[in-house]
CSV table of C-alpha atoms and ligand atoms in Angstrom, one decimal:
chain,number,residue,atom,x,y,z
A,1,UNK,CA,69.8,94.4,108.7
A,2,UNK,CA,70.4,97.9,109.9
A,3,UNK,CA,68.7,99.6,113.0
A,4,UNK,CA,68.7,103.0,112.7
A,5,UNK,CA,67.2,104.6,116.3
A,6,UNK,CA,65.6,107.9,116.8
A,7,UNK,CA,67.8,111.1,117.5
A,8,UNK,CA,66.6,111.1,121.0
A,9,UNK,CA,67.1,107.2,121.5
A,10,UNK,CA,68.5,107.2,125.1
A,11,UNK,CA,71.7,104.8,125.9
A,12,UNK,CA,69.2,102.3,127.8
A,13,UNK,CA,67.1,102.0,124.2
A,14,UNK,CA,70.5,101.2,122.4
A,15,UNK,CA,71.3,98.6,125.1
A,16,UNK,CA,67.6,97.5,124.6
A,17,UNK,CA,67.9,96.8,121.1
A,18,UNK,CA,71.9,95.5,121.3
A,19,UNK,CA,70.6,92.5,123.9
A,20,UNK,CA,67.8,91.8,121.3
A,21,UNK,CA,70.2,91.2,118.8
A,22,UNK,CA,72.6,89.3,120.8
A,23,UNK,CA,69.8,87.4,122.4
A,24,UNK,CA,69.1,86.1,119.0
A,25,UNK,CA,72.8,84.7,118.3
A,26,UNK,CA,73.5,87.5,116.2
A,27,UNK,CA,76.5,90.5,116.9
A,28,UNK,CA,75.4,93.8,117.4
A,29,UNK,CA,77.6,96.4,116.1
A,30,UNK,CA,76.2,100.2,117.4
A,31,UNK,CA,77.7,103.1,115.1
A,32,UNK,CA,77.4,106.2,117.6
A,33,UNK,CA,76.9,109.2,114.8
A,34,UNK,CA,76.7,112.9,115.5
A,35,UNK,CA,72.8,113.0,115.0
A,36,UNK,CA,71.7,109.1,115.3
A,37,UNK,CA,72.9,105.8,116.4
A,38,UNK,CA,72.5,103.4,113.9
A,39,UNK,CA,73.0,99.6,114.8
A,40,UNK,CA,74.7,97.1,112.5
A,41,UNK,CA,73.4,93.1,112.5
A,42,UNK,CA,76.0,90.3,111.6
A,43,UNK,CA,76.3,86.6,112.0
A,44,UNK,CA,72.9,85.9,111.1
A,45,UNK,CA,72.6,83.0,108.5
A,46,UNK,CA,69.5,84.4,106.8
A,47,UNK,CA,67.2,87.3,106.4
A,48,UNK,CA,66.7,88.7,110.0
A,49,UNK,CA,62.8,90.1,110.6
A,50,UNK,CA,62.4,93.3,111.0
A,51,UNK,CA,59.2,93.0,112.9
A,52,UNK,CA,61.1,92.0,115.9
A,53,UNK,CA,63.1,95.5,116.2
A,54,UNK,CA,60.4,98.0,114.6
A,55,UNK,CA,58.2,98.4,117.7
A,56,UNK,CA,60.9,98.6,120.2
A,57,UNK,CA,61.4,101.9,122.2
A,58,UNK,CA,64.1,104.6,120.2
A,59,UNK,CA,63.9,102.6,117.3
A,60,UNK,CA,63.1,104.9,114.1
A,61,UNK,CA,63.3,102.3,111.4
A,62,UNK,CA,65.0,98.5,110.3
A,63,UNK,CA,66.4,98.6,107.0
A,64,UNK,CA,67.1,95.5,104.9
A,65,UNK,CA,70.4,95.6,103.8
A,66,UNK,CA,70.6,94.4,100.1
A,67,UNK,CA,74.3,94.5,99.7
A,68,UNK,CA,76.8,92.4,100.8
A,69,UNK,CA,78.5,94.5,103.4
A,70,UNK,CA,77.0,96.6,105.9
A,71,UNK,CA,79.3,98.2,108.6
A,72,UNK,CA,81.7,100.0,106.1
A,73,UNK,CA,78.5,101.8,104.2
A,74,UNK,CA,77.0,105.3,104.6
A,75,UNK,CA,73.7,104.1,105.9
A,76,UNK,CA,75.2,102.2,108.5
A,77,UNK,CA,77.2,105.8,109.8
A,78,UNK,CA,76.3,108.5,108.0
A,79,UNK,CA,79.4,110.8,109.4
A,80,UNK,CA,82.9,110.0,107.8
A,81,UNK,CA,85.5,108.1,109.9
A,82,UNK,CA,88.3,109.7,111.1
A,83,UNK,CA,91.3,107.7,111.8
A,84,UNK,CA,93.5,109.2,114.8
A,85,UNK,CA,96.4,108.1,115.8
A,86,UNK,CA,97.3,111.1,118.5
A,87,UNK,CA,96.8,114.4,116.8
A,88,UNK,CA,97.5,113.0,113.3
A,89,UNK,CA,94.0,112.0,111.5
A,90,UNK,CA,93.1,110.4,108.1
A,91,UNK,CA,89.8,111.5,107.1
A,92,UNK,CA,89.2,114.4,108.7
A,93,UNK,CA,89.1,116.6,105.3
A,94,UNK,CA,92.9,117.5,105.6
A,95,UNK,CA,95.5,115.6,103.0
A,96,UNK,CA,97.0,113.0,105.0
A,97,UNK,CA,100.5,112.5,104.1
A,98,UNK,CA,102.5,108.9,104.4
A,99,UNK,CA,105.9,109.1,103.0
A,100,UNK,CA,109.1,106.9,103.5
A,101,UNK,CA,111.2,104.1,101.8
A,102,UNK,CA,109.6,101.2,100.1
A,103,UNK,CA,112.2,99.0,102.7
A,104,UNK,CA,114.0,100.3,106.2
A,105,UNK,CA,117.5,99.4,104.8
A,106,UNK,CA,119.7,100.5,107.7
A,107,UNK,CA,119.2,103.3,110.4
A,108,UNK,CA,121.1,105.8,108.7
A,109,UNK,CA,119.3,105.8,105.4
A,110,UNK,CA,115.4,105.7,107.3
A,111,UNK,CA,116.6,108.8,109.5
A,112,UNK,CA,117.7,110.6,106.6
A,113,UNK,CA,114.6,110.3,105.0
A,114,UNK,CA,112.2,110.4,107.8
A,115,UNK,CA,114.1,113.7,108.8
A,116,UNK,CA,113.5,114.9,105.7
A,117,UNK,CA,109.7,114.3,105.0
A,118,UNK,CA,108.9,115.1,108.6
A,119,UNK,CA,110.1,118.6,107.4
A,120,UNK,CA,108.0,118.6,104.0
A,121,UNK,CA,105.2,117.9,106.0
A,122,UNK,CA,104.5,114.1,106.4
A,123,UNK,CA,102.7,113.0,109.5
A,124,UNK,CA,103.3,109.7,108.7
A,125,UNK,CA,106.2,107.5,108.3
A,126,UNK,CA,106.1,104.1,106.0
A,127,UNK,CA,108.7,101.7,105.9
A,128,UNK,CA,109.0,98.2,105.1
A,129,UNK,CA,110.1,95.4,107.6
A,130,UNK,CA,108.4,92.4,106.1
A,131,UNK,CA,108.9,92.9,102.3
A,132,UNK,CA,106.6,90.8,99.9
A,133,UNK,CA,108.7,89.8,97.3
A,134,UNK,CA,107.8,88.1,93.8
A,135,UNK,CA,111.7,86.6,94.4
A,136,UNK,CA,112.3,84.7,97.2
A,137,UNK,CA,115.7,85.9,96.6
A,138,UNK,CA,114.9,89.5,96.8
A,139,UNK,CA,116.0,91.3,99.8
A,140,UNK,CA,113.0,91.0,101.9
A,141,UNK,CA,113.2,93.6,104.6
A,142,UNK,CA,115.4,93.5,107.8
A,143,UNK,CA,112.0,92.4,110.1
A,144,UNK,CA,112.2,93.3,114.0
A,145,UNK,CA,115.6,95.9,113.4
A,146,UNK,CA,113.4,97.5,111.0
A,147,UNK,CA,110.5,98.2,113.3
A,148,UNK,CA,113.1,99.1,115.8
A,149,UNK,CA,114.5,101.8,113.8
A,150,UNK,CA,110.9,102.5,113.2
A,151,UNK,CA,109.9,103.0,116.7
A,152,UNK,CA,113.0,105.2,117.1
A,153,UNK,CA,111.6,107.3,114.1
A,154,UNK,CA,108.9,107.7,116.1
A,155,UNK,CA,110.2,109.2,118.9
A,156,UNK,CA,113.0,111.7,117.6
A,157,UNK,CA,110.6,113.1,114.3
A,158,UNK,CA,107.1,112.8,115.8
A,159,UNK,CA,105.7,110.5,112.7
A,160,UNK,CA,103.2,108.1,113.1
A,161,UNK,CA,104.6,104.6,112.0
A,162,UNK,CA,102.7,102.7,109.2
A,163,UNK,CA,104.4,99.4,108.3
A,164,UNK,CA,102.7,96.0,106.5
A,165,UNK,CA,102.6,92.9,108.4
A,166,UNK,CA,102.1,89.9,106.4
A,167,UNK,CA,101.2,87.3,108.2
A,168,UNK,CA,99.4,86.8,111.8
A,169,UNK,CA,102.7,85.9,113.5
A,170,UNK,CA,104.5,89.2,112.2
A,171,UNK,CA,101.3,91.1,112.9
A,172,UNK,CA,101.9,90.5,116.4
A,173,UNK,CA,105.1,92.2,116.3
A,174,UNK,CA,104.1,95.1,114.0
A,175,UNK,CA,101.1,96.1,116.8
A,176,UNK,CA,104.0,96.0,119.4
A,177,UNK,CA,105.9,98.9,116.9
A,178,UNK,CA,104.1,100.8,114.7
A,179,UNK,CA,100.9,102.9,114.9
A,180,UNK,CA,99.3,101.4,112.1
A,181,UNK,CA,98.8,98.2,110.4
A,182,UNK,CA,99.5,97.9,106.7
A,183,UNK,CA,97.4,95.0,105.2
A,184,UNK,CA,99.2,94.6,101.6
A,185,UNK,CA,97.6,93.9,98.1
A,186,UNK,CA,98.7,90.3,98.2
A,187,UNK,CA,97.3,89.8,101.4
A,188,UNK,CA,93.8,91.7,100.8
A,189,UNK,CA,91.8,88.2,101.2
A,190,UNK,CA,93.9,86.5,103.6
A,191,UNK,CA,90.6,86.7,105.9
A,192,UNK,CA,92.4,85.4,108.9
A,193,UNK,CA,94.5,88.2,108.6
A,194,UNK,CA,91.7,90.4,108.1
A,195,UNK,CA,90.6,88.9,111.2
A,196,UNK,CA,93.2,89.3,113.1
A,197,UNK,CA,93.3,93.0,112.0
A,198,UNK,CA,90.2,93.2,113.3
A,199,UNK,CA,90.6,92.5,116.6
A,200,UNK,CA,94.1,94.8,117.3
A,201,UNK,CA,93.8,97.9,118.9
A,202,UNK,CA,95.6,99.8,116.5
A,203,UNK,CA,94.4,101.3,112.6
A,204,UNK,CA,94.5,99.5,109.5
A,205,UNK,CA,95.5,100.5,105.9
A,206,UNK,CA,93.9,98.1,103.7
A,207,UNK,CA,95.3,97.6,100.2
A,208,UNK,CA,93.3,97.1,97.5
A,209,UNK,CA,94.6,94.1,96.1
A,210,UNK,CA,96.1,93.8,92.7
A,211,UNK,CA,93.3,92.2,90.8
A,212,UNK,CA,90.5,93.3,93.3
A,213,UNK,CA,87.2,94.9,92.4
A,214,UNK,CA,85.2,97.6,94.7
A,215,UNK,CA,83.4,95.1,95.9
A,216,UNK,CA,85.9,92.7,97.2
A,217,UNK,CA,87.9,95.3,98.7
A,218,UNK,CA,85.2,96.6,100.4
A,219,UNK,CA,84.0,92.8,101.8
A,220,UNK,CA,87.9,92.9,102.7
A,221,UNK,CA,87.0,95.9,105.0
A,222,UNK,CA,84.1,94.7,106.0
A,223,UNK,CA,85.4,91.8,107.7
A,224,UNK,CA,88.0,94.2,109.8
A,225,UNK,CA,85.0,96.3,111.2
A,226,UNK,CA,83.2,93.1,111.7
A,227,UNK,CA,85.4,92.0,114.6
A,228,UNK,CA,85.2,95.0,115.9
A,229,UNK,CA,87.8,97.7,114.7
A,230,UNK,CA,86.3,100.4,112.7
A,231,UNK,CA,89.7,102.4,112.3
A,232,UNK,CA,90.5,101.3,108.7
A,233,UNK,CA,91.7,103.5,106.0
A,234,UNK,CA,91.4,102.3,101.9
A,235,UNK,CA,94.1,102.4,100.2
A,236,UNK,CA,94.1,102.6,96.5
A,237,UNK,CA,97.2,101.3,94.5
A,238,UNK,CA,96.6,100.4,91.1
A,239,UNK,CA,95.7,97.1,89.5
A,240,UNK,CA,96.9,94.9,86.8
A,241,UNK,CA,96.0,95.3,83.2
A,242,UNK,CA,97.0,95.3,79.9
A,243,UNK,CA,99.1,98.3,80.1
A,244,UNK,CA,102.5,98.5,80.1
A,245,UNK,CA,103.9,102.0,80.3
A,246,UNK,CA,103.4,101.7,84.0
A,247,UNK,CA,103.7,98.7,86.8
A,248,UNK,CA,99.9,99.0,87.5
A,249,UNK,CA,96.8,100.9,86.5
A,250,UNK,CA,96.1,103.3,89.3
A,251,UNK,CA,92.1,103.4,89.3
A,252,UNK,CA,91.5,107.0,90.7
A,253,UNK,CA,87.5,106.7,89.7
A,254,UNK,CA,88.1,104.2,92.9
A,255,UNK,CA,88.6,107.2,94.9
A,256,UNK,CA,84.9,108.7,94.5
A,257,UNK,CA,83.4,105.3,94.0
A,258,UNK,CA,84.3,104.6,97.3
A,259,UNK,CA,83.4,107.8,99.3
A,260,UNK,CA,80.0,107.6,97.4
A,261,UNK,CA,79.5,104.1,99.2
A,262,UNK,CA,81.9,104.4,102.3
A,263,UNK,CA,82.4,106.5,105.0
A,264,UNK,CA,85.9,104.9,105.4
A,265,UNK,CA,88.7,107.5,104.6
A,266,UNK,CA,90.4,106.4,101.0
A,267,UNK,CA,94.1,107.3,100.2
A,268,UNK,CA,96.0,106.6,97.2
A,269,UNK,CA,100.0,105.0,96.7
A,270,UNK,CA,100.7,106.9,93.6
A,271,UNK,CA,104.2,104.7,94.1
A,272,UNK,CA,103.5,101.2,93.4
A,273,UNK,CA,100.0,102.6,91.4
A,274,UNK,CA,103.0,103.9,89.2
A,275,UNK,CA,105.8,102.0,89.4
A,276,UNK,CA,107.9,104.7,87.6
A,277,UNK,CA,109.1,107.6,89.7
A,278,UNK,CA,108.3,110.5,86.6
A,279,UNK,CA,104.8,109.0,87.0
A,280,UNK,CA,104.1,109.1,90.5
A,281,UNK,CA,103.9,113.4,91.1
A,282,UNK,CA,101.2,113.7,88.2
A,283,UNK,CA,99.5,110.8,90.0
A,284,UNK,CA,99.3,112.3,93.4
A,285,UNK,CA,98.1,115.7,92.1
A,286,UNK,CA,95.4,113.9,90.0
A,287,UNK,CA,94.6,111.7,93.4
A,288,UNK,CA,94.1,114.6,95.2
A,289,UNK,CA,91.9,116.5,92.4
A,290,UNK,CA,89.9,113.3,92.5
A,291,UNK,CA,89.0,113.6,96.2
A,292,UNK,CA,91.9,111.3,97.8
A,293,UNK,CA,92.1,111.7,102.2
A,294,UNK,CA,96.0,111.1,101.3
A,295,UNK,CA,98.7,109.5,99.7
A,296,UNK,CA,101.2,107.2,100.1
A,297,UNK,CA,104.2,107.7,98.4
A,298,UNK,CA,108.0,106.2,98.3
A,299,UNK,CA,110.6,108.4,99.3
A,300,UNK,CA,114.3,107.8,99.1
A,301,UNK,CA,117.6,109.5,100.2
A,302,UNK,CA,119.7,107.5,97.1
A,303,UNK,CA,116.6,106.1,94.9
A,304,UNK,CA,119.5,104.5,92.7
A,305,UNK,CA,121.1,102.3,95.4
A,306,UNK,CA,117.4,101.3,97.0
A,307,UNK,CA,117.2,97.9,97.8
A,308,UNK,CA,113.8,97.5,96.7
A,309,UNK,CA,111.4,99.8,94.1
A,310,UNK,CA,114.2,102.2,93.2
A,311,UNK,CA,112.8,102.7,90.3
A,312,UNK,CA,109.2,104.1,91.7
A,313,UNK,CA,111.3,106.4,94.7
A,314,UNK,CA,110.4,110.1,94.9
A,315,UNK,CA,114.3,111.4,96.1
A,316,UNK,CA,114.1,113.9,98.7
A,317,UNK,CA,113.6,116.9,97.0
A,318,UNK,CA,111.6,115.8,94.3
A,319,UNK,CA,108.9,114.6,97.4
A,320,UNK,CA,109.3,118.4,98.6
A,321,UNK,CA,108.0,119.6,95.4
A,322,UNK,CA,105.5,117.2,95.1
A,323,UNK,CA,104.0,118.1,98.6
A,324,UNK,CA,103.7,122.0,97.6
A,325,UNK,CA,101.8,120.6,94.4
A,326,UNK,CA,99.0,118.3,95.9
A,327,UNK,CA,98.6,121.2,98.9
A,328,UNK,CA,97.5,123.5,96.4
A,329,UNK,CA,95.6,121.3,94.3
A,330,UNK,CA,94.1,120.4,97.9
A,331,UNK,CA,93.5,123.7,99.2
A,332,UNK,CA,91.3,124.6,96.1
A,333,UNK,CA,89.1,122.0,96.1
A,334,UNK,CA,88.7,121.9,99.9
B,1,PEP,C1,104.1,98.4,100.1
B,1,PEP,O1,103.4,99.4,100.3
B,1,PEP,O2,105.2,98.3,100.6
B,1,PEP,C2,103.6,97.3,99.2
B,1,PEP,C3,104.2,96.2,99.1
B,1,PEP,O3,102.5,97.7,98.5
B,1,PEP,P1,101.4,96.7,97.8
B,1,PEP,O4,100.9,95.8,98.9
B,1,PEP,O5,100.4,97.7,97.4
B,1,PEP,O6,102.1,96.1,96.7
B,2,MN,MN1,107.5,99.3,97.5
């Protein structure tokens, strides 16, 4: 159930209606919007009546909500979210751009590439410290260091940090670092991560996870919003099928399908939707034709000698002239 309230509802009707809901066992969740406040009902076990909202003061209309998720749609907040960390935003109808190393591998090699996509134009810095790895041999990241170097990065390039935490334990530690909480394809249903996402103070990029459809990763969302944090950016990155010329299918009709259900900002990782680094710039143009807030995108200073996805890493210069591509492809359809 969705209350939507009158443009003139005053704060005292909102309150009104929010202690109806909670009166009832249920969580109220009001969406301030720039004409209306609409008013989101979850944590009730069956169909809620709309009866008991309909005839209260400011209240415009109650609509059923047939779908499975609520708080991430367009009816529930008709204005798109902008995620702001600071005066960087994702959403905001500018072209969001996160850019670094698939893995911090030492201080050196992150500075050199942070210094370098600061100056192409990235507001955003990734960088893995927790590495999921299909080896448990694989190098798996360099963990606190890495979000230390990170949090230096910070400071000296003025980039926002964007690093994965994959577990609850680690997302502790990553909301003590970085700016924003990467939730990674494998971990897409871990729900108590979701959870945990949820109730942090600071943004979350949610991967679609590998084998996910709209609808999952949307519920995925939903559960993030649900305890409370609305500052959640999509994050499409291909999913398995069939093919093989590249490591994943990147599903850019996700981009639209989601804006045309969402008002959550939607980005695109051209780099692991890829997997092969002549693959990834005709990717992020294409992304960005198709509607994309940003991209995410793996940058390295010696792509060769990377410790982890080598193979998919823009080097420095060849992220330069990617950036001057997807600009113009994003200026003309702005
Ligand atoms: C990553 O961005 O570092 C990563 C591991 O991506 P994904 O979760 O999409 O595989
Ligand atoms: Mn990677």
């Amino acid at each position: 159930m969705l209350i939507v309230m009158t443009a003139n509802a005053t704060d005292a009707e909102v309150a009104g209606v929010v202690r109806a809901i909670t009166e009832l066992g249920f969580r109220a969740h009001p969406m301030a919007g720039a004409t209306r406040t609409a008013i989101g009902i979850t944590e009730n076990a069956g169909a809620v009546d709309p009866a008991r909202f309909t005839n209260m003061p400011g209240v415009a209309e109650a609509i059923a909500v047939s779908k499975p998720y609520k708080l991430i749609t367009l009816e529930c907040r008709a204005e798109r979210t902008v995620v702001k960390i600071g005066d960087a935003t994702i959403g905001d109808g500018g072209l969001a751009l996160i850019a670094g190393p698939c893995a911090i591998e030492s201080r050196e090699q992150a500075f050199a590439i942070a210094e370098s996509v600061r100056r192409s134009g990235a507001r955003f810095f990734r960088g893995g410290a927790f590495k999921p790895r299909s080896s448990p041999y694989a190098f798996a990241g360099l963990g606190e260091e890495a979000l230390k170097i990170m949090a230096e990065i910070r400071e000296r390039f003025d980039l926002k940090i964007v690093t994965e935490a994959l577990d609850e334990a680690g997302l502790e530690l990553v909301e003590r670092y970085a700016d924003m909480i990467q939730i990674g394809a494998r971990n897409m249903q871990n729900f108590s991560l979701l959870r945990r996402a949820g109730r942090s103070g600071r943004p979350v990029l949610l991967k679609r996870g590998m084998a996910a459809t709209l609808e999952e990763w949307l519920l995925a969302a939903e559960y993030i919003l649900a305890e409370g944090n609305d500052q959640v950016v999509l994050c499409e990155r291909g999913v398995r099928t069939f093919s093989q010329h590249a490591r994943n299918t990147l599903d850019l009709a996700a981009v639209p399908a989601v804006r045309r259900i969402s008002h959550l900002p939607v980005i695109v990782d051209a780099s692991h939707g890829t997997g092969k680094n002549y693959l990834v710039t005709p990717l992020a143009r294409a992304a960005v034709a198709a509607g994309a807030d940003g991209l995410m995108i793996e940058v390295h200073n010696q792509p060769e000698r990377a410790l982890s996805d080598g193979a998919q890493a823009l080097g420095l210069e060849e992220y330069e002239q990617m950036v001057h591509a997807v600009r113009a492809i994003h200026e003309i359809i702005a």
